[in-house]
Short mmCIF file of C-alpha atoms in Angstrom, two decimals:
data_model
loop_
_atom_site.label_atom_id
_atom_site.label_comp_id
_atom_site.label_asym_id
_atom_site.label_seq_id
_atom_site.Cartn_x
_atom_site.Cartn_y
_atom_site.Cartn_z
CA UNK T 1 27.75 -1.88 8.26
CA UNK T 2 25.27 0.96 7.79
CA UNK T 3 23.47 0.97 4.47
CA UNK T 4 24.20 3.99 2.32
CA UNK T 5 21.28 6.25 1.55
CA UNK T 6 21.03 6.95 -2.19
CA UNK T 7 22.32 10.43 -3.08
CA UNK T 8 19.35 10.88 -5.39
CA UNK T 9 15.75 9.80 -5.07
CA UNK T 10 15.66 6.03 -5.52
CA UNK T 11 12.54 5.94 -7.67
CA UNK T 12 13.88 8.65 -9.95
CA UNK T 13 16.84 6.37 -10.63
CA UNK T 14 14.87 3.13 -11.06
CA UNK T 15 12.27 4.74 -13.31
CA UNK T 16 14.93 6.61 -15.33
CA UNK T 17 13.21 9.96 -14.88
CA UNK T 18 15.09 12.71 -16.71
CA UNK T 19 15.45 15.93 -14.74
CA UNK T 20 13.91 18.01 -17.53
CA UNK T 21 10.98 15.67 -18.22
CA UNK T 22 7.28 16.43 -17.65
CA UNK T 23 7.19 13.57 -15.14
CA UNK T 24 10.02 15.14 -13.13
CA UNK T 25 8.10 18.42 -13.10
CA UNK T 26 4.97 16.61 -11.93
CA UNK T 27 6.88 14.89 -9.12
CA UNK T 28 8.32 18.25 -8.08
CA UNK T 29 4.76 19.55 -7.87
CA UNK T 30 4.00 16.58 -5.60
CA UNK T 31 7.18 17.18 -3.61
CA UNK T 32 5.73 16.00 -0.28
CA UNK T 33 4.77 12.61 -1.72
CA UNK T 34 8.16 12.34 -3.43
CA UNK T 35 10.07 13.28 -0.27
CA UNK T 36 8.18 11.03 2.11
CA UNK T 37 8.08 8.02 -0.19
CA UNK T 38 11.87 8.23 -0.07
CA UNK T 39 11.66 8.87 3.67
CA UNK T 40 9.60 5.71 4.12
CA UNK T 41 12.24 3.73 2.27
CA UNK T 42 14.97 5.18 4.45
CA UNK T 43 13.02 4.47 7.65
CA UNK T 44 12.71 0.82 6.66
CA UNK T 45 16.15 0.20 5.16
CA UNK T 46 18.66 2.93 6.02
CA UNK T 47 19.70 1.57 9.43
CA UNK T 48 21.35 -1.67 10.47
CA UNK T 49 18.03 -2.88 11.80
CA UNK T 50 17.81 -4.71 15.09
CA UNK T 51 18.74 -8.12 16.40
CA UNK T 52 15.09 -9.12 16.02
CA UNK T 53 14.86 -7.89 12.41
CA UNK T 54 18.29 -7.19 10.90
CA UNK T 55 18.89 -5.23 7.72
CA UNK T 56 20.03 -8.26 5.72
CA UNK T 57 16.73 -10.03 6.44
CA UNK T 58 14.78 -6.92 5.44
CA UNK T 59 16.65 -6.74 2.14
CA UNK T 60 16.21 -10.45 1.40
CA UNK T 61 12.46 -10.15 1.90
CA UNK T 62 12.25 -6.94 -0.15
CA UNK T 63 14.16 -8.53 -3.03
CA UNK T 64 11.75 -11.46 -3.15
CA UNK T 65 8.68 -9.21 -3.03
CA UNK T 66 10.05 -7.19 -5.97
CA UNK T 67 10.56 -10.45 -7.89
CA UNK T 68 7.01 -11.57 -7.15
CA UNK T 69 5.84 -8.25 -8.56
CA UNK T 70 7.84 -8.75 -11.74
CA UNK T 71 9.94 -5.65 -11.00
CA UNK T 72 13.47 -6.42 -12.17
CA UNK T 73 14.99 -2.95 -11.53
CA UNK T 74 13.70 -2.93 -7.95
CA UNK T 75 14.78 -6.53 -7.30
CA UNK T 76 18.26 -5.75 -8.62
CA UNK T 77 18.47 -2.71 -6.37
CA UNK T 78 17.73 -4.80 -3.30
CA UNK T 79 20.19 -7.47 -4.44
CA UNK T 80 22.97 -4.87 -4.66
CA UNK T 81 22.09 -3.46 -1.25
CA UNK T 82 22.00 -6.97 0.23
CA UNK T 83 25.46 -7.75 -1.13
CA UNK T 84 26.89 -4.68 0.61
CA UNK T 85 24.89 -4.85 3.83
CA UNK T 86 26.76 -7.62 5.59
CA UNK T 87 25.31 -9.84 8.30
CA UNK T 88 25.44 -7.91 11.57
CA UNK T 89 22.89 -10.25 13.16
CA UNK T 90 21.89 -13.81 12.44
CA UNK T 91 18.25 -14.83 12.08
CA UNK T 92 17.01 -18.40 12.46
CA UNK T 93 15.89 -20.16 9.27
CA UNK T 94 12.49 -21.00 10.76
CA UNK T 95 11.91 -17.36 11.64
CA UNK T 96 12.98 -16.18 8.18
CA UNK T 97 10.80 -18.75 6.42
CA UNK T 98 7.81 -17.64 8.50
CA UNK T 99 8.48 -14.09 7.29
CA UNK T 100 8.62 -15.25 3.66
CA UNK T 101 5.29 -17.04 4.09
CA UNK T 102 3.80 -13.84 5.49
CA UNK T 103 5.30 -11.86 2.61
CA UNK T 104 3.89 -14.22 -0.02
CA UNK T 105 0.41 -14.06 1.50
CA UNK T 106 0.46 -10.25 1.70
CA UNK T 107 1.77 -10.00 -1.85
CA UNK T 108 -0.70 -12.29 -3.59
CA UNK T 109 -3.76 -12.92 -1.42
CA UNK T 110 -3.92 -10.50 1.52
CA UNK T 111 -7.66 -11.11 1.97
CA UNK T 112 -6.84 -14.70 2.96
CA UNK T 113 -5.00 -13.61 6.11
CA UNK T 114 -6.26 -14.74 9.52
CA UNK T 115 -5.25 -14.11 13.14
CA UNK T 116 -3.71 -17.58 13.18
CA UNK T 117 -1.14 -16.46 10.64
CA UNK T 118 0.07 -13.74 13.00
CA UNK T 119 0.16 -16.17 15.89
CA UNK T 120 2.33 -18.47 13.76
CA UNK T 121 4.77 -15.61 13.26
CA UNK T 122 4.90 -15.09 17.01
CA UNK T 123 5.49 -18.80 17.54
CA UNK T 124 8.48 -18.66 15.19
CA UNK T 125 10.06 -15.85 17.21
CA UNK T 126 8.63 -12.62 15.80
CA UNK T 127 7.70 -10.01 18.42
CA UNK T 128 4.60 -7.86 18.00
CA UNK T 129 6.72 -4.82 17.18
CA UNK T 130 8.73 -6.75 14.59
CA UNK T 131 5.57 -8.14 12.96
CA UNK T 132 4.35 -4.57 12.45
CA UNK T 133 7.66 -3.58 10.86
CA UNK T 134 7.67 -6.72 8.71
CA UNK T 135 4.13 -6.01 7.52
CA UNK T 136 5.00 -2.40 6.77
CA UNK T 137 8.02 -3.51 4.76
CA UNK T 138 6.05 -5.99 2.66
CA UNK T 139 3.26 -3.50 2.02
CA UNK T 140 5.71 -0.69 1.26
CA UNK T 141 7.62 -2.68 -1.37
CA UNK T 142 4.26 -3.59 -2.93
CA UNK T 143 3.59 0.18 -3.17
CA UNK T 144 7.10 0.93 -4.35
CA UNK T 145 6.99 -1.61 -7.19
CA UNK T 146 3.78 -0.11 -8.55
CA UNK T 147 5.28 3.36 -8.46
CA UNK T 148 8.28 2.17 -10.47
CA UNK T 149 6.02 0.60 -13.08
CA UNK T 150 3.64 3.55 -13.19
CA UNK T 151 6.45 6.10 -13.50
CA UNK T 152 8.12 4.10 -16.25
CA UNK T 153 4.86 3.90 -18.17
CA UNK T 154 4.25 7.65 -17.89
CA UNK T 155 7.81 8.29 -19.03
CA UNK T 156 7.48 5.86 -21.97
CA UNK T 157 10.12 3.50 -20.57
CA UNK T 158 9.90 -0.28 -21.06
CA UNK T 159 8.30 -2.46 -18.38
CA UNK T 160 8.04 -6.21 -17.92
CA UNK T 161 5.25 -7.88 -19.88
CA UNK T 162 3.19 -9.46 -17.11
CA UNK T 163 0.24 -10.11 -19.38
CA UNK T 164 -2.87 -7.96 -19.34
CA UNK T 165 -5.92 -9.36 -17.60
CA UNK T 166 -9.34 -7.78 -17.35
CA UNK T 167 -9.93 -5.34 -14.50
CA UNK T 168 -11.78 -7.70 -12.19
CA UNK T 169 -12.83 -7.81 -8.56
CA UNK T 170 -11.16 -10.27 -6.20
CA UNK T 171 -12.66 -12.44 -3.49
CA UNK T 172 -13.14 -11.06 -0.01
CA UNK T 173 -13.91 -12.38 3.46
CA UNK T 174 -17.56 -13.26 4.02
CA UNK T 175 -17.48 -14.51 7.62
CA UNK T 176 -20.30 -12.83 9.53
CA UNK T 177 -18.36 -12.59 12.81
CA UNK T 178 -14.95 -11.14 13.59
CA UNK T 179 -12.36 -12.94 15.66
CA UNK T 180 -13.69 -11.16 18.76
CA UNK T 181 -17.36 -11.84 17.93
CA UNK T 182 -18.42 -8.50 16.43
CA UNK T 183 -20.70 -8.39 13.39
CA UNK T 184 -18.55 -8.32 10.26
CA UNK T 185 -19.60 -6.86 6.89
CA UNK T 186 -20.01 -9.54 4.23
CA UNK T 187 -20.28 -7.21 1.21
CA UNK T 188 -18.69 -3.97 0.03
CA UNK T 189 -20.52 -0.92 1.32
CA UNK T 190 -20.39 2.86 1.52
CA UNK T 191 -21.44 2.66 5.18
CA UNK T 192 -19.02 3.67 7.93
CA UNK T 193 -17.27 0.70 9.54
CA UNK T 194 -15.03 0.11 12.53
CA UNK T 195 -11.83 -1.96 12.56
CA UNK T 196 -10.33 -4.20 15.22
CA UNK T 197 -6.70 -5.38 15.44
CA UNK T 198 -5.55 -8.98 15.76
CA UNK T 199 -2.45 -7.84 17.64
CA UNK T 200 -2.63 -5.48 20.61
CA UNK T 201 -2.44 -1.78 19.80
CA UNK T 202 0.08 0.03 21.95
CA UNK T 203 -1.57 1.97 24.77
CA UNK T 204 -1.19 5.74 24.48
CA UNK T 205 0.40 5.89 27.94
CA UNK T 206 3.25 3.66 26.70
CA UNK T 207 4.43 6.38 24.29
CA UNK T 208 6.65 9.16 25.57
CA UNK T 209 5.60 12.82 25.34
CA UNK T 210 7.32 13.40 21.99
CA UNK T 211 5.78 10.27 20.49
CA UNK T 212 2.33 11.22 21.79
CA UNK T 213 2.75 14.63 20.16
CA UNK T 214 3.54 12.95 16.83
CA UNK T 215 0.43 10.79 17.10
CA UNK T 216 -1.69 13.79 18.06
CA UNK T 217 -0.35 15.83 15.13
CA UNK T 218 -1.85 13.29 12.75
CA UNK T 219 -5.00 12.59 14.74
CA UNK T 220 -3.89 9.02 15.49
CA UNK T 221 -4.16 8.90 19.29
CA UNK T 222 -7.63 7.31 19.49
CA UNK T 223 -7.18 4.78 16.68
CA UNK T 224 -6.32 1.16 17.46
CA UNK T 225 -5.07 0.80 13.89
CA UNK T 226 -2.62 3.67 14.09
CA UNK T 227 -1.48 2.90 17.62
CA UNK T 228 -0.72 -0.61 16.38
CA UNK T 229 1.29 0.76 13.45
CA UNK T 230 2.96 3.19 15.86
CA UNK T 231 4.91 0.26 17.27
CA UNK T 232 7.24 1.43 14.47
CA UNK T 233 6.59 5.15 14.73
CA UNK T 234 9.27 6.42 12.30
CA UNK T 235 7.76 4.34 9.50
CA UNK T 236 4.20 5.36 10.42
CA UNK T 237 5.19 9.03 10.43
CA UNK T 238 6.71 8.85 6.94
CA UNK T 239 3.79 6.78 5.67
CA UNK T 240 1.25 9.31 6.96
CA UNK T 241 3.11 12.18 5.31
CA UNK T 242 3.24 10.19 2.06
CA UNK T 243 -0.51 9.64 2.26
CA UNK T 244 -1.16 13.34 2.77
CA UNK T 245 1.16 14.24 -0.09
CA UNK T 246 -0.74 11.94 -2.45
CA UNK T 247 -4.35 12.65 -1.51
CA UNK T 248 -4.48 16.13 0.03
CA UNK T 249 -2.85 18.29 -2.64
CA UNK T 250 -4.27 20.91 -4.98
CA UNK T 251 -4.57 20.68 -8.76
CA UNK T 252 -3.93 17.63 -10.87
CA UNK T 253 -6.33 14.71 -10.76
CA UNK T 254 -9.62 15.68 -9.07
CA UNK T 255 -9.80 14.35 -5.52
CA UNK T 256 -12.92 12.34 -6.40
CA UNK T 257 -10.87 10.35 -8.93
CA UNK T 258 -7.99 9.76 -6.51
CA UNK T 259 -10.56 8.37 -4.08
CA UNK T 260 -12.04 6.28 -6.89
CA UNK T 261 -8.60 4.78 -7.55
CA UNK T 262 -8.30 3.88 -3.86
CA UNK T 263 -11.68 2.14 -4.00
CA UNK T 264 -10.69 0.23 -7.16
CA UNK T 265 -7.45 -1.02 -5.58
CA UNK T 266 -9.46 -2.09 -2.53
CA UNK T 267 -11.84 -4.10 -4.73
CA UNK T 268 -8.89 -5.82 -6.41
CA UNK T 269 -7.35 -6.67 -3.03
CA UNK T 270 -10.63 -7.53 -1.28
CA UNK T 271 -10.44 -4.81 1.40
CA UNK T 272 -13.99 -3.96 2.47
CA UNK T 273 -12.86 -1.45 5.10
CA UNK T 274 -10.67 0.71 2.83
CA UNK T 275 -13.26 0.58 0.06
CA UNK T 276 -15.98 1.79 2.43
CA UNK T 277 -13.96 4.89 3.36
CA UNK T 278 -12.80 5.86 -0.10
CA UNK T 279 -15.87 4.86 -2.09
CA UNK T 280 -17.91 7.02 0.27
CA UNK T 281 -15.58 9.97 -0.36
CA UNK T 282 -15.64 9.37 -4.13
CA UNK T 283 -19.43 9.27 -4.06
CA UNK T 284 -19.69 12.46 -2.02
CA UNK T 285 -17.21 14.42 -4.12
CA UNK T 286 -18.47 13.22 -7.50
CA UNK T 287 -22.14 13.31 -6.50
CA UNK T 288 -22.44 9.97 -8.26
CA UNK T 289 -23.24 7.51 -5.43
CA UNK T 290 -24.98 5.11 -7.82
CA UNK T 291 -21.93 4.89 -10.11
CA UNK T 292 -19.67 4.26 -7.11
CA UNK T 293 -22.04 1.63 -5.73
CA UNK T 294 -22.05 -0.07 -9.15
CA UNK T 295 -18.29 -0.51 -8.72
CA UNK T 296 -18.68 -1.86 -5.18
CA UNK T 297 -21.37 -4.33 -6.25
CA UNK T 298 -19.17 -6.10 -8.82
CA UNK T 299 -18.79 -9.73 -7.77
CA UNK T 300 -15.50 -11.71 -7.81
CA UNK T 301 -14.31 -12.14 -11.36
CA UNK T 302 -16.58 -9.36 -12.63
CA UNK T 303 -15.20 -6.46 -14.67
CA UNK T 304 -15.00 -3.38 -12.44
CA UNK T 305 -15.46 -0.71 -15.09
CA UNK T 306 -18.74 -1.98 -16.54
CA UNK T 307 -21.40 0.71 -16.79
CA UNK T 308 -19.11 3.67 -16.05
CA UNK T 309 -18.49 6.69 -18.29
CA UNK T 310 -15.49 6.65 -20.63
CA UNK T 311 -13.07 8.57 -18.39
CA UNK T 312 -13.91 6.51 -15.31
CA UNK T 313 -13.67 3.30 -17.36
CA UNK T 314 -10.13 4.19 -18.43
CA UNK T 315 -9.13 5.12 -14.88
CA UNK T 316 -10.74 2.05 -13.31
CA UNK T 317 -9.18 -0.33 -15.83
CA UNK T 318 -5.74 1.20 -15.28
CA UNK T 319 -6.00 1.23 -11.48
CA UNK T 320 -7.15 -2.37 -11.43
CA UNK T 321 -4.34 -3.49 -13.76
CA UNK T 322 -1.76 -1.64 -11.65
CA UNK T 323 -3.21 -3.25 -8.50
CA UNK T 324 -2.90 -6.82 -9.82
CA UNK T 325 -0.03 -8.98 -8.56
CA UNK T 326 2.11 -8.82 -10.57
CA UNK T 327 0.89 -5.51 -12.00
CA UNK T 328 -0.27 -5.69 -15.62
CA UNK T 329 -0.84 -2.01 -16.50
CA UNK T 330 0.84 -1.25 -19.82
CA UNK T 331 1.57 1.47 -22.36
CA UNK T 332 -1.82 1.04 -24.03
CA UNK T 333 -3.50 1.96 -20.73
CA UNK T 334 -1.49 5.19 -20.57
CA UNK T 335 -2.39 6.02 -24.17
CA UNK T 336 -6.06 5.51 -23.36
CA UNK T 337 -5.80 7.76 -20.31
CA UNK T 338 -4.08 10.48 -22.31
CA UNK T 339 -6.83 10.22 -24.91
CA UNK T 340 -9.31 10.72 -22.07
CA UNK T 341 -7.57 14.03 -21.34
CA UNK T 342 -5.25 13.21 -18.41
CA UNK T 343 -2.11 15.34 -18.13
CA UNK T 344 1.22 14.09 -16.77
CA UNK T 345 0.37 15.46 -13.32
CA UNK T 346 -3.02 13.76 -13.41
CA UNK T 347 -1.40 10.50 -14.51
CA UNK T 348 1.08 10.80 -11.64
CA UNK T 349 -1.76 11.36 -9.17
CA UNK T 350 -3.62 8.33 -10.52
CA UNK T 351 -0.53 6.11 -10.24
CA UNK T 352 0.28 7.28 -6.72
CA UNK T 353 -3.28 7.05 -5.40
CA UNK T 354 -3.62 3.53 -6.78
CA UNK T 355 -0.20 2.39 -5.61
CA UNK T 356 -0.69 3.72 -2.10
CA UNK T 357 -3.54 1.29 -1.58
CA UNK T 358 -1.27 -1.61 -2.42
CA UNK T 359 0.29 -0.49 0.88
CA UNK T 360 -2.84 0.42 2.86
CA UNK T 361 -4.94 -2.63 1.92
CA UNK T 362 -2.15 -5.05 2.85
CA UNK T 363 -1.97 -3.63 6.36
CA UNK T 364 -5.71 -3.40 6.99
CA UNK T 365 -6.36 -6.93 5.69
CA UNK T 366 -3.58 -8.72 7.52
CA UNK T 367 -3.35 -6.98 10.92
CA UNK T 368 -7.06 -6.98 11.72
CA UNK T 369 -10.58 -6.83 10.27
CA UNK T 370 -13.62 -4.54 9.95
CA UNK T 371 -16.83 -4.75 11.92
CA UNK T 372 -20.17 -2.97 11.68
CA UNK T 373 -20.96 -0.02 13.88
#
């Protein structure tokens, strides 16, 4: 049985966004991000799946991730879809349990991932291609759940009370060598870093001409990271277009503050590589490298917004709370951001930039690791 694609945008439904609301207008302004977030969902869930990773298994995993994130509307959506999906293929219990273990690690402590965890997935029957799709699915639902919460908060709709902890930095890997023996960074930095995969990236010659053209269109041909993700090219294509729709659009939240949100999420998740890229951009665009470095230097358990100006404090605290698992951002955070002068479009940009790195960090941290140039 083929899963039905929702007639309307899924997140519009789950967040109860009225067509005539300021939030709806803001999402129309960010139409590329809106369209390709939905496209990413469809790429992951709209088909029957494959014998190696059937739709029912995808929906079971997605439902559990939504529950872990305290997102009842999203969990209920996946439960309904699961009930109607049927079981076209069977999947062994051992294989499914290995996927749930991977999903739990990516959801709660992605910085704890190691190459051995991926090898354990392979030992339980997961192919390299299927591991990439599984990882994309887990990371995407982590993104999706934060969008639902963020949209509901902007629209003054109720959300689950998941508590409200301080905006603190998480732990990160401090091993000085990568799995292959390269020098690994042991602290957050604005320096440029490289990244190496723990699973083999697909060689460019293994893609057909059309697929190579897609990779070239996005500048992905020379990247091990993107050629690894291109083992599921339809999902990578939609993800890349979502990224561009969130970060490379005019008006709304200044680009420097979207990049700041990405760096904050990376601090919460312990992703040194992503933080290096986006902190560097935030520093360049804001011309405040010392303020950005102050954020990067916060140690595990330290409050991320200390020493920043009032607007950045409000944005950092919100982004960190939205990045927690489960997310703890609440209505008071939105009120504070509005008092700092953020419009609905700027709030949308802040939510989407933060939420996207729930997706990006979980891939970078669990499919490979950074090393120093």
